[in-house]
């Protein structure tokens, strides 16, 4: 995996701080806005041979998902703030004392808080004090970004939010089914052309990565969770903006569709597969969707089949999540 996508904290050299206590509910959470999807069989994986071999995007196989509900958007800063206010949750970034910030986003007041650069990806800075409420480091805040996706949240932080809100993270199969929006085998949630009729459809890098953004004013970073058009299922920003955590562990061996690398069932007709990982390897978790830093010149993981991974305690300035819920099949009508 390229460090340009997701610099990881890892579990070696310094360890993990004491485990956070389970969230204590002080106020009832608002029901999250979810879209009900009937579930179906669909073709999962890279139909164009454009994925990275180490990511195990292929071969394409048929997968069946049961009915479920999923967030139309990623969880926002406003929603996450309600959770923190209700539970007092401290994120992994806060407990570790640092997180990863893209170099062009560093707040001027945070320059003296830079701990170092990521080897082979010096555009990633370890910044003391960077967190979900200070996304560019000390001196930054969330002013004007209530409707942007929350970032600097680890897999563990996402699970804590889910426990509070009465939801869960989507499985990887659910995520891809929902992200495809009903389009069979397409590259993107809207089709095969990245800019149909010259229209931009997602928030990815525009310019000379990682040195210059060609967006108005040199803008870099997240956009509101409802920016751009939704896909055929009504989901927003399943390509670009922020990486999204899934429930699955990321396999470290084998080919796509095997129990080691992707699913618990065989390659054909698999029902609701959940990824596994080699017990001797890192317990990394799947992330999907790409981010505002993706560009064809260095990382094409904004395709709907693309997948990557990170350790569950890692957090970055381009990593968030959306939530899901199982839907029970309707029973017989009462007599």
Coordinates of C-alpha atoms in Angstrom, one line a residue, residues 63-334:
X63 CA -21.9 -11.4 -4.0
X64 CA -25.3 -11.2 -2.3
X65 CA -26.1 -8.7 0.5
X66 CA -29.2 -8.9 2.7
X67 CA -31.4 -5.9 3.2
X68 CA -29.7 -3.1 5.1
X69 CA -29.8 0.6 5.7
X70 CA -26.8 2.9 5.2
X71 CA -26.0 6.6 5.7
X72 CA -26.7 8.8 2.7
X73 CA -23.6 10.7 3.8
X74 CA -20.5 10.3 5.9
X75 CA -20.9 11.3 9.6
X76 CA -20.5 15.0 9.9
X77 CA -18.6 17.2 12.3
X78 CA -21.9 18.3 13.8
X79 CA -23.1 14.7 14.3
X80 CA -19.8 13.7 15.9
X81 CA -19.8 16.7 18.2
X82 CA -23.1 15.6 19.5
X83 CA -21.7 12.2 20.3
X84 CA -18.6 13.7 22.1
X85 CA -20.9 16.0 24.0
X86 CA -23.1 13.2 25.1
X87 CA -20.4 10.7 26.0
X88 CA -17.2 12.6 26.7
X89 CA -15.4 10.3 24.2
X90 CA -11.7 11.0 23.6
X91 CA -10.5 9.9 20.2
X92 CA -7.4 7.9 19.6
X93 CA -5.8 11.0 18.1
X94 CA -6.4 12.9 21.3
X95 CA -5.2 10.1 23.5
X96 CA -2.1 9.5 21.4
X97 CA -1.6 13.3 21.3
X98 CA -1.1 13.6 17.5
X99 CA -2.5 12.7 14.1
X100 CA -1.5 13.1 10.4
X101 CA -2.1 16.3 8.5
X102 CA -1.5 17.0 4.8
X103 CA 1.3 19.6 4.5
X104 CA -0.6 22.2 2.6
X105 CA -3.3 22.2 5.2
X106 CA -1.1 22.8 8.2
X107 CA -2.3 25.8 10.3
X108 CA 0.4 28.4 10.7
X109 CA 0.1 28.2 14.5
X110 CA 0.7 24.5 14.3
X111 CA 4.2 24.7 12.6
X112 CA 6.0 24.3 15.9
X113 CA 3.9 21.2 16.7
X114 CA 5.1 19.2 13.7
X115 CA 6.7 16.0 15.0
X116 CA 8.0 14.8 11.6
X117 CA 7.2 13.7 8.1
X118 CA 6.2 10.2 6.9
X119 CA 9.0 8.4 5.1
X120 CA 8.5 8.2 1.4
X121 CA 5.4 10.4 1.7
X122 CA 6.8 13.7 3.1
X123 CA 3.5 15.5 2.4
X124 CA 2.1 13.8 5.5
X125 CA 3.0 15.5 8.8
X126 CA 2.7 14.0 12.2
X127 CA 1.2 16.9 14.1
X128 CA 0.9 17.2 17.9
X129 CA -2.6 18.3 18.8
X130 CA -4.3 17.5 15.5
X131 CA -7.7 16.0 16.1
X132 CA -11.3 15.9 14.9
X133 CA -11.9 19.4 16.3
X134 CA -8.5 20.8 15.3
X135 CA -8.1 19.1 11.9
X136 CA -5.1 21.2 10.7
X137 CA -3.4 21.2 14.1
X138 CA -3.5 23.7 17.0
X139 CA -5.0 27.0 16.0
X140 CA -7.5 25.4 13.6
X141 CA -11.1 24.7 14.3
X142 CA -14.4 23.6 12.6
X143 CA -15.8 27.1 11.9
X144 CA -18.0 26.8 8.8
X145 CA -17.5 23.0 8.5
X146 CA -20.4 21.6 10.6
X147 CA -21.6 19.8 7.4
X148 CA -18.2 18.5 6.4
X149 CA -17.3 14.9 7.2
X150 CA -15.6 14.4 10.5
X151 CA -11.9 13.4 10.1
X152 CA -9.0 12.2 12.4
X153 CA -11.2 9.4 13.6
X154 CA -9.9 5.9 14.0
X155 CA -11.8 2.6 13.4
X156 CA -12.1 2.4 17.2
X157 CA -13.5 5.9 17.3
X158 CA -16.1 5.0 14.6
X159 CA -17.1 1.9 16.6
X160 CA -17.6 4.0 19.7
X161 CA -19.9 6.4 17.7
X162 CA -21.9 3.4 16.4
X163 CA -22.4 2.0 19.9
X164 CA -23.8 5.3 21.0
X165 CA -26.0 5.8 17.9
X166 CA -27.4 2.3 17.8
X167 CA -25.9 1.6 14.4
X168 CA -22.8 -0.2 13.0
X169 CA -20.2 0.2 10.3
X170 CA -21.1 -1.3 6.9
X171 CA -19.5 -4.4 5.7
X172 CA -17.2 -4.0 2.7
X173 CA -19.8 -5.8 0.5
X174 CA -22.6 -3.6 1.7
X175 CA -20.4 -0.5 1.1
X176 CA -19.6 -1.4 -2.5
X177 CA -23.2 -2.5 -3.3
X178 CA -24.5 0.9 -2.0
X179 CA -21.7 2.9 -3.6
X180 CA -22.4 1.4 -7.0
X181 CA -25.9 2.9 -7.0
X182 CA -27.3 0.1 -9.1
X183 CA -24.7 0.4 -11.9
X184 CA -23.3 -3.0 -12.8
X185 CA -19.5 -3.1 -13.0
X186 CA -19.0 0.7 -13.5
X187 CA -15.8 2.4 -12.6
X188 CA -17.5 5.2 -10.6
X189 CA -20.8 5.6 -8.8
X190 CA -22.1 7.6 -11.8
X191 CA -20.6 5.5 -14.7
X192 CA -17.3 4.8 -16.5
X193 CA -16.4 8.4 -17.5
X194 CA -14.6 10.3 -14.7
X195 CA -16.0 13.7 -15.9
X196 CA -19.1 13.1 -17.9
X197 CA -19.9 16.0 -20.2
X198 CA -16.9 17.8 -18.6
X199 CA -18.6 17.9 -15.2
X200 CA -16.7 17.1 -12.0
X201 CA -18.5 14.5 -9.9
X202 CA -16.4 14.1 -6.8
X203 CA -13.8 15.8 -4.6
X204 CA -10.4 14.5 -5.6
X205 CA -7.0 16.3 -6.2
X206 CA -6.8 18.8 -9.0
X207 CA -3.3 20.1 -9.8
X208 CA 0.3 19.0 -9.4
X209 CA 0.2 16.6 -6.5
X210 CA 1.4 17.2 -3.8
X211 CA 2.8 20.6 -4.5
X212 CA 0.0 22.7 -6.0
X213 CA -3.8 22.7 -6.0
X214 CA -5.4 24.2 -9.1
X215 CA -8.8 24.7 -7.4
X216 CA -10.0 28.2 -6.8
X217 CA -7.9 29.9 -4.2
X218 CA -5.7 26.7 -4.0
X219 CA -8.4 25.0 -2.0
X220 CA -7.5 21.6 -0.5
X221 CA -9.5 19.5 1.9
X222 CA -13.0 18.3 2.6
X223 CA -16.3 19.6 1.1
X224 CA -19.8 19.3 2.6
X225 CA -21.1 15.7 2.8
X226 CA -23.9 16.5 0.3
X227 CA -21.6 18.1 -2.3
X228 CA -21.9 16.8 -5.8
X229 CA -24.8 14.7 -7.1
X230 CA -25.9 11.5 -5.2
X231 CA -25.7 8.1 -6.9
X232 CA -28.6 6.0 -8.0
X233 CA -29.2 4.8 -4.4
X234 CA -29.1 8.3 -3.0
X235 CA -25.6 8.1 -1.5
X236 CA -23.3 11.1 -1.6
X237 CA -19.5 11.2 -2.0
X238 CA -18.7 7.5 -2.2
X239 CA -15.8 8.6 -4.4
X240 CA -13.4 11.1 -3.0
X241 CA -13.7 13.5 -0.1
X242 CA -12.7 11.1 2.7
X243 CA -11.8 7.5 3.1
X244 CA -14.5 5.5 5.0
X245 CA -13.9 2.8 7.5
X246 CA -15.7 -0.6 6.9
X247 CA -16.4 -3.3 9.5
X248 CA -14.1 -5.8 7.7
X249 CA -10.6 -6.8 8.5
X250 CA -8.2 -6.6 5.5
X251 CA -6.8 -9.9 4.4
X252 CA -3.0 -10.2 4.1
X253 CA -2.7 -13.2 1.9
X254 CA -4.5 -15.0 -0.9
X255 CA -6.6 -13.7 -3.7
X256 CA -9.8 -11.7 -3.8
X257 CA -12.7 -14.0 -2.8
X258 CA -10.8 -16.3 -0.5
X259 CA -11.3 -16.6 3.2
X260 CA -7.8 -15.2 3.8
X261 CA -8.1 -12.1 1.7
X262 CA -11.7 -11.0 1.3
X263 CA -14.6 -13.2 2.3
X264 CA -15.6 -16.1 4.4
X265 CA -17.3 -17.9 1.5
X266 CA -16.3 -19.1 -1.9
X267 CA -15.8 -17.0 -5.0
X268 CA -19.2 -17.5 -6.5
X269 CA -22.6 -16.7 -5.0
X270 CA -21.1 -15.5 -1.6
X271 CA -23.7 -14.2 0.8
X272 CA -22.8 -11.2 3.0
X273 CA -19.0 -11.9 3.1
X274 CA -17.0 -10.4 5.9
X275 CA -13.3 -10.0 5.4
X276 CA -10.7 -11.8 7.5
X277 CA -7.1 -11.3 8.3
X278 CA -4.1 -13.5 9.0
X279 CA -4.0 -13.8 12.8
X280 CA -0.2 -13.5 12.6
X281 CA -0.4 -10.3 10.6
X282 CA -1.6 -6.7 11.5
X283 CA -5.2 -6.4 12.4
X284 CA -5.9 -3.8 9.8
X285 CA -9.3 -2.7 8.7
X286 CA -10.7 -2.0 5.2
X287 CA -11.2 1.6 4.0
X288 CA -13.1 2.5 0.9
X289 CA -13.9 5.5 -1.4
X290 CA -10.6 7.4 -1.7
X291 CA -10.3 11.0 -0.6
X292 CA -9.6 14.6 -1.6
X293 CA -5.9 13.7 -2.2
X294 CA -6.5 11.0 -4.8
X295 CA -5.3 11.6 -8.4
X296 CA -4.6 9.4 -11.3
X297 CA -1.0 10.4 -11.2
X298 CA -0.3 8.7 -8.0
X299 CA -3.4 6.9 -6.6
X300 CA -6.5 5.8 -8.5
X301 CA -8.4 4.5 -5.5
X302 CA -11.3 6.8 -6.0
X303 CA -12.8 4.0 -8.2
X304 CA -15.8 2.3 -6.7
X305 CA -14.1 -1.1 -6.6
X306 CA -10.9 0.3 -5.0
X307 CA -10.0 -0.7 -1.5
X308 CA -7.2 0.0 1.0
X309 CA -6.5 -0.5 4.7
X310 CA -5.1 0.9 7.9
X311 CA -4.6 -0.1 11.5
X312 CA -7.7 0.4 13.7
X313 CA -6.0 3.0 15.9
X314 CA -4.8 5.2 13.0
X315 CA -6.3 8.6 12.1
X316 CA -5.7 11.1 9.3
X317 CA -7.0 14.4 8.0
X318 CA -8.8 12.6 5.2
X319 CA -10.3 9.6 7.0
X320 CA -14.0 9.4 8.2
X321 CA -16.9 6.9 8.1
X322 CA -20.6 6.4 7.4
X323 CA -22.9 4.1 9.3
X324 CA -25.3 1.2 8.5
X325 CA -27.9 -0.9 10.2
X326 CA -29.3 -4.4 9.4
X327 CA -32.9 -4.6 8.3
X328 CA -34.9 -7.5 9.4
X329 CA -37.1 -9.2 6.8
X330 CA -40.8 -8.5 7.1
X331 CA -42.6 -11.3 8.9
X332 CA -46.1 -12.5 8.3
X333 CA -48.9 -10.1 8.9
X334 CA -50.6 -10.5 12.3

